[in-house]
Amino acid sequence: MKVTSALSIIHPITVSHGKNATVWDTEGKEYIDFIGGIGVLNLGHCHPKIVSAITDQAQKLTHSAYNAVPHQLYKDLLTALSEFIPTKTPFFGMLTNSGAESTENALKIARMNTGRLVSIAFDGGFHGRTLAALNLNGKVLPYKKSLGPLPGPVYHLPFPSPDNTVTSQMAIEALERLINVEIDVNDISSIFVEPVQGEGGFQVLDRDFAHYLREFCDKHGIVYVFDEIQSGFGRTGMPFAFQHLEVEPDIILLAKSIAGGLPLGAVMGKQRLMENLPPGSLGGTFSGNTIACAAALATIEILSDHETLKKWGEGYESMVKEIHAQWISEGLSCVGELTGIGAMIGIPLIKQNGEPDPDMLTKLLPMARERGLLLMPSGKNRNIIRLLAPLTISSEQLRAGLVILGECLFTIMNLQVE
């Protein structure tokens, strides 16, 4: 096998096929998938409508580089995205190949519009693995180790959330200190923030602080960027997480579940930002591939049924909370308070003194896998289970997966006591 060891593998199995929330490995073993391609499969593996769109398009045109020879699906998708993103005025945009590429282009757009270089991001945030995106990430290991100086400058603030101990006032004071001690506010081009942190452990941005940032950016001419790469496309029970905060960004970053498993991303923003750029300054050879666009159009059509989307999110959240409460009542003391919202919920694993317990999660992953459940870690201390089962998972299968999870946690906890 010629795959570099720099790719860290969570589960040492090889999957062969999948259907909705179930996958099978090459040995024929069946698993309930609570990972969903790390948030790429909100509509599950091989959703029939998406597969049909892919196969139909593959017989017509597999690719045309939009910068050279435009194709209609690119135009149709940007129109559909503009209508799907609930903003007061329509957003304009471009298509990319990934979340990291969306981040990089947003940095370019902010710099070109403001003539400034400084960006602000948050502790625990994750925005990609390319060099400029790396500097926005709110942790060193494993992403920034041994890389030396990164493109920037970027400054980080504490992330305020009802899911952690950082308050809105603490974050406001940190921002005020930053512009009084470290940097001139007139040098700041952009502020990047996730409405709900993904890798950071499914923590919801404090609503008051989100509004404060909107006012701060308006006052100082700063581009306000929401990274919805993981939280978008229905994961929180609404099309986008920023709707819960009731604050609009200037730019929104998209990828992951945008195209049902195909590589695609987008940068969508206010017209004044997206139209004030030199021709040729944005683009890419593969970005906006025809087959990925067809898949994305099918995805948006499915998720445009807001009542069904709300029902999926509420049902998912309700069941996780029900099972969690049952665990607590039965004495499962190794789980903390749930984080996140809708179908974007984290389960912290903690020690008896309340401190994070990454060792328990390390033990849990192989045990759950052996029993047919695939899980994904997250959080600064790598102690939070991030549930990313498809929104389309049946209530029976969701419950079955949570039962396996609970059984594993009780087993590990009892072994530790012994």
CSV table of C-alpha atoms in Angstrom, one decimal:
chain,number,residue,atom,x,y,z
A,1,MET,CA,0.0,0.0,0.0
A,2,LYS,CA,1.5,3.3,-1.1
A,3,VAL,CA,-0.7,5.6,1.0
A,4,THR,CA,1.3,8.1,3.1
A,5,SER,CA,1.3,7.6,6.8
A,6,ALA,CA,0.6,11.3,7.2
A,7,LEU,CA,-3.1,10.4,6.7
A,8,SER,CA,-4.3,9.6,10.2
A,9,ILE,CA,-6.9,6.9,10.1
A,10,ILE,CA,-9.6,6.7,12.7
A,11,HIS,CA,-11.0,3.3,11.7
A,12,PRO,CA,-8.6,0.7,10.2
A,13,ILE,CA,-11.3,-0.9,7.9
A,14,THR,CA,-12.0,-0.5,4.2
A,15,VAL,CA,-15.6,0.2,3.3
A,16,SER,CA,-17.0,-1.2,0.0
A,17,HIS,CA,-20.6,0.2,-0.2
A,18,GLY,CA,-23.3,2.0,1.7
A,19,LYS,CA,-27.0,2.8,1.8
A,20,ASN,CA,-28.4,5.7,3.8
A,21,ALA,CA,-26.9,5.3,7.3
A,22,THR,CA,-25.4,1.8,6.8
A,23,VAL,CA,-22.0,0.8,5.3
A,24,TRP,CA,-20.4,-2.5,4.7
A,25,ASP,CA,-16.6,-3.2,4.7
A,26,THR,CA,-14.7,-5.4,2.3
A,27,GLU,CA,-15.1,-8.3,4.7
A,28,GLY,CA,-18.9,-8.0,4.6
A,29,LYS,CA,-19.3,-6.6,8.1
A,30,GLU,CA,-22.2,-4.1,8.5
A,31,TYR,CA,-21.9,-0.9,10.4
A,32,ILE,CA,-24.2,1.9,11.5
A,33,ASP,CA,-22.5,5.1,10.2
A,34,PHE,CA,-22.4,7.9,12.7
A,35,ILE,CA,-19.6,9.7,10.7
A,36,GLY,CA,-21.2,10.3,7.4
A,37,GLY,CA,-18.0,11.1,5.6
A,38,ILE,CA,-17.3,13.7,8.4
A,39,GLY,CA,-20.5,15.7,7.7
A,40,VAL,CA,-20.5,15.1,3.9
A,41,LEU,CA,-23.5,12.8,3.8
A,42,ASN,CA,-26.4,14.7,5.5
A,43,LEU,CA,-28.7,12.8,3.1
A,44,GLY,CA,-27.0,9.5,3.5
A,45,HIS,CA,-25.1,7.1,1.3
A,46,CYS,CA,-26.4,6.9,-2.3
A,47,HIS,CA,-29.6,8.9,-1.9
A,48,PRO,CA,-31.6,7.7,-4.9
A,49,LYS,CA,-32.4,11.2,-6.2
A,50,ILE,CA,-28.8,12.3,-6.0
A,51,VAL,CA,-27.6,9.0,-7.7
A,52,SER,CA,-30.1,9.6,-10.4
A,53,ALA,CA,-28.9,13.1,-11.0
A,54,ILE,CA,-25.3,11.9,-11.1
A,55,THR,CA,-25.9,9.1,-13.6
A,56,ASP,CA,-28.0,11.2,-15.9
A,57,GLN,CA,-25.4,14.0,-16.0
A,58,ALA,CA,-22.5,11.6,-16.5
A,59,GLN,CA,-24.0,10.5,-19.8
A,60,LYS,CA,-24.3,14.1,-21.1
A,61,LEU,CA,-21.2,16.1,-20.0
A,62,THR,CA,-18.6,15.1,-17.4
A,63,HIS,CA,-16.8,18.4,-17.3
A,64,SER,CA,-16.2,21.8,-18.7
A,65,ALA,CA,-13.9,24.3,-17.1
A,66,TYR,CA,-16.3,27.2,-16.4
A,67,ASN,CA,-13.5,29.9,-16.8
A,68,ALA,CA,-12.9,28.7,-20.3
A,69,VAL,CA,-16.2,27.4,-21.6
A,70,PRO,CA,-19.2,27.9,-19.3
A,71,HIS,CA,-21.8,25.3,-18.7
A,72,GLN,CA,-25.4,25.8,-17.7
A,73,LEU,CA,-25.3,23.7,-14.5
A,74,TYR,CA,-22.8,26.1,-12.9
A,75,LYS,CA,-25.2,29.0,-13.5
A,76,ASP,CA,-28.2,27.0,-12.4
A,77,LEU,CA,-26.5,26.0,-9.1
A,78,LEU,CA,-25.4,29.5,-8.2
A,79,THR,CA,-29.0,30.7,-8.8
A,80,ALA,CA,-30.3,27.8,-6.6
A,81,LEU,CA,-27.8,28.5,-3.9
A,82,SER,CA,-28.7,32.2,-3.9
A,83,GLU,CA,-32.3,31.3,-3.4
A,84,PHE,CA,-31.6,28.6,-0.8
A,85,ILE,CA,-29.5,30.9,1.4
A,86,PRO,CA,-32.0,32.9,3.4
A,87,THR,CA,-30.5,36.4,3.3
A,88,LYS,CA,-32.3,39.7,2.8
A,89,THR,CA,-30.6,40.4,-0.5
A,90,PRO,CA,-29.4,37.6,-2.9
A,91,PHE,CA,-25.9,36.4,-2.5
A,92,PHE,CA,-23.5,36.1,-5.5
A,93,GLY,CA,-20.9,33.5,-5.6
A,94,MET,CA,-18.4,31.1,-7.1
A,95,LEU,CA,-17.9,27.3,-6.9
A,96,THR,CA,-14.8,25.6,-5.5
A,97,ASN,CA,-13.7,22.0,-5.0
A,98,SER,CA,-13.6,21.8,-1.2
A,99,GLY,CA,-14.1,23.7,2.1
A,100,ALA,CA,-10.4,24.7,2.4
A,101,GLU,CA,-10.6,26.1,-1.1
A,102,SER,CA,-13.7,28.1,-0.1
A,103,THR,CA,-11.8,29.5,2.9
A,104,GLU,CA,-8.8,30.5,0.7
A,105,ASN,CA,-11.0,32.3,-1.7
A,106,ALA,CA,-12.8,34.1,1.0
A,107,LEU,CA,-9.5,35.4,2.3
A,108,LYS,CA,-8.7,36.7,-1.1
A,109,ILE,CA,-12.1,38.3,-1.5
A,110,ALA,CA,-11.8,40.1,1.9
A,111,ARG,CA,-8.3,41.3,1.1
A,112,MET,CA,-9.1,42.6,-2.3
A,113,ASN,CA,-12.2,44.4,-1.1
A,114,THR,CA,-10.6,46.0,2.0
A,115,GLY,CA,-7.0,46.4,1.0
A,116,ARG,CA,-6.1,45.0,4.5
A,117,LEU,CA,-4.2,41.9,5.6
A,118,VAL,CA,-5.2,40.9,9.1
A,119,SER,CA,-7.8,38.2,9.8
A,120,ILE,CA,-9.3,37.1,13.1
A,121,ALA,CA,-10.4,33.6,13.9
A,122,PHE,CA,-11.3,31.6,17.1
A,123,ASP,CA,-9.8,29.1,19.4
A,124,GLY,CA,-11.0,25.6,18.5
A,125,GLY,CA,-12.0,26.6,15.0
A,126,PHE,CA,-11.2,24.6,11.9
A,127,HIS,CA,-11.2,26.0,8.4
A,128,GLY,CA,-9.1,23.6,6.3
A,129,ARG,CA,-5.6,22.1,5.8
A,130,THR,CA,-4.2,24.4,3.1
A,131,LEU,CA,-1.6,26.9,4.2
A,132,ALA,CA,-3.6,30.0,4.7
A,133,ALA,CA,-6.6,28.1,6.0
A,134,LEU,CA,-4.3,26.4,8.5
A,135,ASN,CA,-3.4,29.7,10.1
A,136,LEU,CA,-7.1,30.3,10.8
A,137,ASN,CA,-7.4,27.0,12.7
A,138,GLY,CA,-7.6,27.4,16.4
A,139,LYS,CA,-5.1,24.7,17.4
A,140,VAL,CA,-1.6,23.7,16.6
A,141,LEU,CA,-1.6,19.9,16.8
A,142,PRO,CA,-1.7,18.2,14.4
A,143,TYR,CA,-2.2,20.8,11.7
A,144,LYS,CA,0.5,23.5,12.2
A,145,LYS,CA,3.3,21.5,13.8
A,146,SER,CA,6.7,21.9,12.1
A,147,LEU,CA,5.4,24.3,9.4
A,148,GLY,CA,7.0,27.5,10.6
A,149,PRO,CA,5.4,30.9,9.7
A,150,LEU,CA,2.1,30.6,7.9
A,151,PRO,CA,0.3,33.1,5.7
A,152,GLY,CA,-1.4,35.8,7.7
A,153,PRO,CA,-1.3,37.6,9.9
A,154,VAL,CA,-4.1,35.9,11.9
A,155,TYR,CA,-5.1,36.5,15.5
A,156,HIS,CA,-7.3,34.2,17.6
A,157,LEU,CA,-10.0,35.0,20.2
A,158,PRO,CA,-11.7,32.7,22.7
A,159,PHE,CA,-14.9,31.1,21.3
A,160,PRO,CA,-17.9,32.1,23.4
A,161,SER,CA,-20.6,29.5,23.6
A,162,PRO,CA,-23.3,28.2,25.9
A,163,ASP,CA,-21.5,24.9,25.4
A,164,ASN,CA,-18.3,26.0,27.1
A,165,THR,CA,-17.1,28.4,29.9
A,166,VAL,CA,-16.4,31.4,27.6
A,167,THR,CA,-19.0,34.1,27.9
A,168,SER,CA,-19.8,36.8,25.3
A,169,GLN,CA,-18.4,39.4,27.6
A,170,MET,CA,-15.1,37.5,27.9
A,171,ALA,CA,-14.8,37.3,24.1
A,172,ILE,CA,-15.7,41.0,23.7
A,173,GLU,CA,-13.0,42.0,26.2
A,174,ALA,CA,-10.5,39.8,24.4
A,175,LEU,CA,-11.3,41.6,21.1
A,176,GLU,CA,-11.1,45.0,22.7
A,177,ARG,CA,-7.7,44.1,24.1
A,178,LEU,CA,-6.5,42.9,20.7
A,179,ILE,CA,-7.3,46.1,19.0
A,180,ASN,CA,-5.9,48.2,21.9
A,181,VAL,CA,-2.7,46.3,22.3
A,182,GLU,CA,-1.8,44.1,19.3
A,183,ILE,CA,-3.3,45.5,16.1
A,184,ASP,CA,-4.9,48.5,14.5
A,185,VAL,CA,-8.6,47.8,13.9
A,186,ASN,CA,-8.2,49.5,10.5
A,187,ASP,CA,-5.8,46.7,9.5
A,188,ILE,CA,-8.4,44.0,10.0
A,189,SER,CA,-9.9,42.6,6.7
A,190,SER,CA,-12.0,39.7,8.0
A,191,ILE,CA,-13.4,37.8,10.9
A,192,PHE,CA,-13.9,34.0,10.3
A,193,VAL,CA,-16.2,32.1,12.7
A,194,GLU,CA,-18.2,28.9,12.7
A,195,PRO,CA,-21.9,29.4,13.8
A,196,VAL,CA,-21.4,25.9,15.3
A,197,GLN,CA,-17.9,24.6,15.6
A,198,GLY,CA,-17.4,21.3,14.0
A,199,GLU,CA,-14.0,19.8,15.0
A,200,GLY,CA,-14.1,22.1,18.1
A,201,GLY,CA,-16.8,19.8,19.6
A,202,PHE,CA,-20.1,21.0,18.2
A,203,GLN,CA,-20.3,24.3,20.2
A,204,VAL,CA,-22.9,26.9,19.2
A,205,LEU,CA,-21.6,30.5,18.9
A,206,ASP,CA,-23.0,32.8,21.6
A,207,ARG,CA,-26.0,34.6,20.0
A,208,ASP,CA,-25.2,38.0,21.7
A,209,PHE,CA,-21.6,37.8,20.6
A,210,ALA,CA,-22.7,37.0,17.0
A,211,HIS,CA,-24.7,40.2,17.0
A,212,TYR,CA,-21.9,42.1,18.6
A,213,LEU,CA,-19.5,41.0,15.8
A,214,ARG,CA,-22.0,42.1,13.2
A,215,GLU,CA,-22.1,45.6,14.6
A,216,PHE,CA,-18.3,45.6,15.1
A,217,CYS,CA,-17.7,44.6,11.4
A,218,ASP,CA,-20.2,47.1,10.1
A,219,LYS,CA,-18.6,49.9,12.2
A,220,HIS,CA,-15.0,49.2,11.0
A,221,GLY,CA,-15.6,48.0,7.5
A,222,ILE,CA,-14.6,44.4,8.2
A,223,VAL,CA,-15.8,41.4,6.2
A,224,TYR,CA,-17.9,39.0,8.5
A,225,VAL,CA,-17.4,35.4,7.3
A,226,PHE,CA,-19.5,32.5,8.5
A,227,ASP,CA,-18.0,29.1,7.9
A,228,GLU,CA,-21.0,26.8,7.4
A,229,ILE,CA,-18.9,24.0,5.7
A,230,GLN,CA,-20.0,21.5,8.3
A,231,SER,CA,-23.0,23.2,9.9
A,232,GLY,CA,-24.8,23.9,6.6
A,233,PHE,CA,-27.3,22.0,4.5
A,234,GLY,CA,-29.7,21.1,7.2
A,235,ARG,CA,-27.3,19.7,9.9
A,236,THR,CA,-28.8,21.9,12.6
A,237,GLY,CA,-32.4,21.4,11.6
A,238,MET,CA,-32.5,24.6,9.5
A,239,PRO,CA,-30.8,25.1,6.1
A,240,PHE,CA,-28.0,27.0,7.8
A,241,ALA,CA,-26.9,27.4,11.3
A,242,PHE,CA,-26.7,31.3,11.1
A,243,GLN,CA,-30.5,31.3,11.0
A,244,HIS,CA,-30.5,30.2,14.7
A,245,LEU,CA,-28.4,33.2,15.5
A,246,GLU,CA,-30.6,35.6,13.5
A,247,VAL,CA,-27.5,37.3,12.1
A,248,GLU,CA,-26.5,37.5,8.5
A,249,PRO,CA,-22.8,37.2,7.4
A,250,ASP,CA,-21.1,39.1,4.5
A,251,ILE,CA,-19.7,35.9,3.2
A,252,ILE,CA,-20.7,32.2,3.8
A,253,LEU,CA,-18.4,29.3,3.1
A,254,LEU,CA,-20.0,26.0,1.9
A,255,ALA,CA,-18.8,22.5,1.1
A,256,LYS,CA,-19.2,19.0,2.6
A,257,SER,CA,-22.9,18.1,2.2
A,258,ILE,CA,-23.5,20.5,-0.7
A,259,ALA,CA,-23.4,17.7,-3.3
A,260,GLY,CA,-24.3,14.4,-1.6
A,261,GLY,CA,-20.7,13.1,-1.4
A,262,LEU,CA,-19.1,14.6,-4.5
A,263,PRO,CA,-16.3,17.1,-4.2
A,264,LEU,CA,-17.8,20.6,-4.3
A,265,GLY,CA,-17.7,23.8,-2.4
A,266,ALA,CA,-18.9,27.4,-2.7
A,267,VAL,CA,-18.2,31.0,-1.6
A,268,MET,CA,-21.3,33.1,-1.5
A,269,GLY,CA,-21.4,36.7,-0.5
A,270,LYS,CA,-23.0,40.1,-0.8
A,271,GLN,CA,-23.0,41.5,-4.3
A,272,ARG,CA,-20.8,44.5,-3.3
A,273,LEU,CA,-18.0,42.1,-2.3
A,274,MET,CA,-18.4,39.5,-5.0
A,275,GLU,CA,-18.7,42.0,-7.9
A,276,ASN,CA,-15.8,44.3,-6.8
A,277,LEU,CA,-13.1,41.9,-8.1
A,278,PRO,CA,-10.7,41.9,-11.1
A,279,PRO,CA,-11.8,39.5,-13.9
A,280,GLY,CA,-9.8,36.2,-13.6
A,281,SER,CA,-9.0,36.7,-9.9
A,282,LEU,CA,-11.3,33.8,-8.9
A,283,GLY,CA,-11.8,30.4,-10.5
A,284,GLY,CA,-10.4,26.9,-10.9
A,285,THR,CA,-10.0,24.1,-13.5
A,286,PHE,CA,-12.2,21.6,-11.7
A,287,SER,CA,-14.4,23.9,-9.6
A,288,GLY,CA,-18.1,23.6,-10.6
A,289,ASN,CA,-17.7,20.2,-12.2
A,290,THR,CA,-20.9,19.3,-14.1
A,291,ILE,CA,-21.6,16.0,-12.2
A,292,ALA,CA,-21.0,17.6,-8.8
A,293,CYS,CA,-23.3,20.5,-9.8
A,294,ALA,CA,-26.1,18.1,-10.8
A,295,ALA,CA,-25.7,16.3,-7.4
A,296,ALA,CA,-25.9,19.7,-5.6
A,297,LEU,CA,-29.0,20.7,-7.4
A,298,ALA,CA,-30.7,17.5,-6.3
A,299,THR,CA,-29.5,18.0,-2.8
A,300,ILE,CA,-30.9,21.6,-2.6
A,301,GLU,CA,-34.2,20.3,-4.0
A,302,ILE,CA,-34.5,17.7,-1.3
A,303,LEU,CA,-33.5,20.1,1.5
A,304,SER,CA,-35.9,22.8,0.3
A,305,ASP,CA,-38.7,20.9,2.0
A,306,HIS,CA,-38.3,22.9,5.2
A,307,GLU,CA,-41.0,21.1,7.1
A,308,THR,CA,-39.3,17.7,6.5
A,309,LEU,CA,-35.9,19.2,7.3
A,310,LYS,CA,-37.2,20.6,10.6
A,311,LYS,CA,-38.8,17.3,11.4
A,312,TRP,CA,-35.5,15.4,10.8
A,313,GLY,CA,-33.6,17.8,13.1
A,314,GLU,CA,-36.1,17.8,15.9
A,315,GLY,CA,-36.5,14.0,15.8
A,316,TYR,CA,-32.8,13.5,15.8
A,317,GLU,CA,-32.2,15.9,18.7
A,318,SER,CA,-35.1,14.6,20.7
A,319,MET,CA,-33.9,11.0,20.5
A,320,VAL,CA,-30.3,11.8,21.5
A,321,LYS,CA,-31.5,13.9,24.4
A,322,GLU,CA,-33.9,11.1,25.5
A,323,ILE,CA,-31.2,8.4,25.4
A,324,HIS,CA,-28.7,10.8,27.1
A,325,ALA,CA,-31.1,11.4,29.9
A,326,GLN,CA,-31.6,7.7,30.3
A,327,TRP,CA,-27.9,7.1,30.5
A,328,ILE,CA,-27.6,9.7,33.3
A,329,SER,CA,-30.5,8.2,35.2
A,330,GLU,CA,-28.9,4.8,35.0
A,331,GLY,CA,-25.6,6.1,36.4
A,332,LEU,CA,-23.5,6.7,33.3
A,333,SER,CA,-21.3,9.3,35.0
A,334,CYS,CA,-18.7,9.4,32.2
A,335,VAL,CA,-20.9,11.6,29.9
A,336,GLY,CA,-21.2,15.3,30.2
A,337,GLU,CA,-23.8,17.8,29.1
A,338,LEU,CA,-24.6,17.5,25.4
A,339,THR,CA,-23.3,20.2,23.0
A,340,GLY,CA,-24.6,21.6,19.7
A,341,ILE,CA,-28.0,21.9,18.2
A,342,GLY,CA,-30.4,19.9,15.9
A,343,ALA,CA,-28.7,17.0,14.3
A,344,MET,CA,-25.3,18.5,15.2
A,345,ILE,CA,-24.8,17.1,18.7
A,346,GLY,CA,-21.7,16.3,20.6
A,347,ILE,CA,-21.4,13.9,23.6
A,348,PRO,CA,-18.5,14.9,25.9
A,349,LEU,CA,-16.7,12.1,27.8
A,350,ILE,CA,-15.5,13.2,31.2
A,351,LYS,CA,-13.7,11.9,34.3
A,352,GLN,CA,-15.3,11.7,37.7
A,353,ASN,CA,-13.9,15.2,38.5
A,354,GLY,CA,-15.5,16.6,35.4
A,355,GLU,CA,-12.3,16.9,33.4
A,356,PRO,CA,-12.2,15.8,29.7
A,357,ASP,CA,-11.5,12.0,29.3
A,358,PRO,CA,-9.8,11.5,25.9
A,359,ASP,CA,-8.6,8.0,27.0
A,360,MET,CA,-12.2,6.8,27.3
A,361,LEU,CA,-12.9,8.0,23.7
A,362,THR,CA,-9.7,6.2,22.6
A,363,LYS,CA,-11.1,3.0,24.1
A,364,LEU,CA,-14.6,3.6,22.8
A,365,LEU,CA,-13.8,3.9,19.1
A,366,PRO,CA,-12.6,0.3,18.5
A,367,MET,CA,-15.1,-1.3,20.9
A,368,ALA,CA,-18.0,0.5,19.2
A,369,ARG,CA,-16.6,-0.5,15.8
A,370,GLU,CA,-16.4,-4.1,16.8
A,371,ARG,CA,-20.1,-3.9,17.7
A,372,GLY,CA,-21.0,-2.4,14.4
A,373,LEU,CA,-21.0,1.4,15.1
A,374,LEU,CA,-18.6,4.0,13.5
A,375,LEU,CA,-17.9,7.1,15.6
A,376,MET,CA,-15.9,10.3,15.1
A,377,PRO,CA,-13.9,12.2,17.8
A,378,SER,CA,-13.7,15.9,18.2
A,379,GLY,CA,-12.9,18.7,20.7
A,380,LYS,CA,-9.8,20.5,21.8
A,381,ASN,CA,-9.1,17.5,24.1
A,382,ARG,CA,-10.4,14.9,21.7
A,383,ASN,CA,-13.0,13.8,24.2
A,384,ILE,CA,-16.2,14.7,22.4
A,385,ILE,CA,-18.1,12.2,20.2
A,386,ARG,CA,-19.5,14.2,17.3
A,387,LEU,CA,-22.7,12.6,15.9
A,388,LEU,CA,-22.9,13.0,12.2
A,389,ALA,CA,-25.4,10.3,11.2
A,390,PRO,CA,-27.4,11.2,8.1
A,391,LEU,CA,-30.5,13.3,8.7
A,392,THR,CA,-32.4,10.6,6.8
A,393,ILE,CA,-31.5,7.9,9.3
A,394,SER,CA,-34.5,6.0,10.6
A,395,SER,CA,-35.5,6.5,14.2
A,396,GLU,CA,-35.0,2.8,14.7
A,397,GLN,CA,-31.5,2.8,13.4
A,398,LEU,CA,-30.6,6.0,15.3
A,399,ARG,CA,-31.8,4.4,18.5
A,400,ALA,CA,-30.0,1.2,17.8
A,401,GLY,CA,-26.7,3.1,17.3
A,402,LEU,CA,-27.2,5.0,20.5
A,403,VAL,CA,-27.9,1.8,22.4
A,404,ILE,CA,-24.6,0.3,21.2
A,405,LEU,CA,-22.9,3.5,22.2
A,406,GLY,CA,-24.4,3.4,25.7
A,407,GLU,CA,-23.5,-0.3,26.2
A,408,CYS,CA,-19.9,0.4,25.2
A,409,LEU,CA,-19.7,3.4,27.6
A,410,PHE,CA,-21.1,1.4,30.5
A,411,THR,CA,-18.7,-1.5,29.8
A,412,ILE,CA,-15.6,0.8,29.7
A,413,MET,CA,-16.8,2.7,32.8
A,414,ASN,CA,-17.3,-0.5,34.8
A,415,LEU,CA,-13.9,-1.9,33.7
A,416,GLN,CA,-12.2,1.3,34.9
A,417,VAL,CA,-14.0,1.0,38.3
A,418,GLU,CA,-12.8,-2.6,38.7
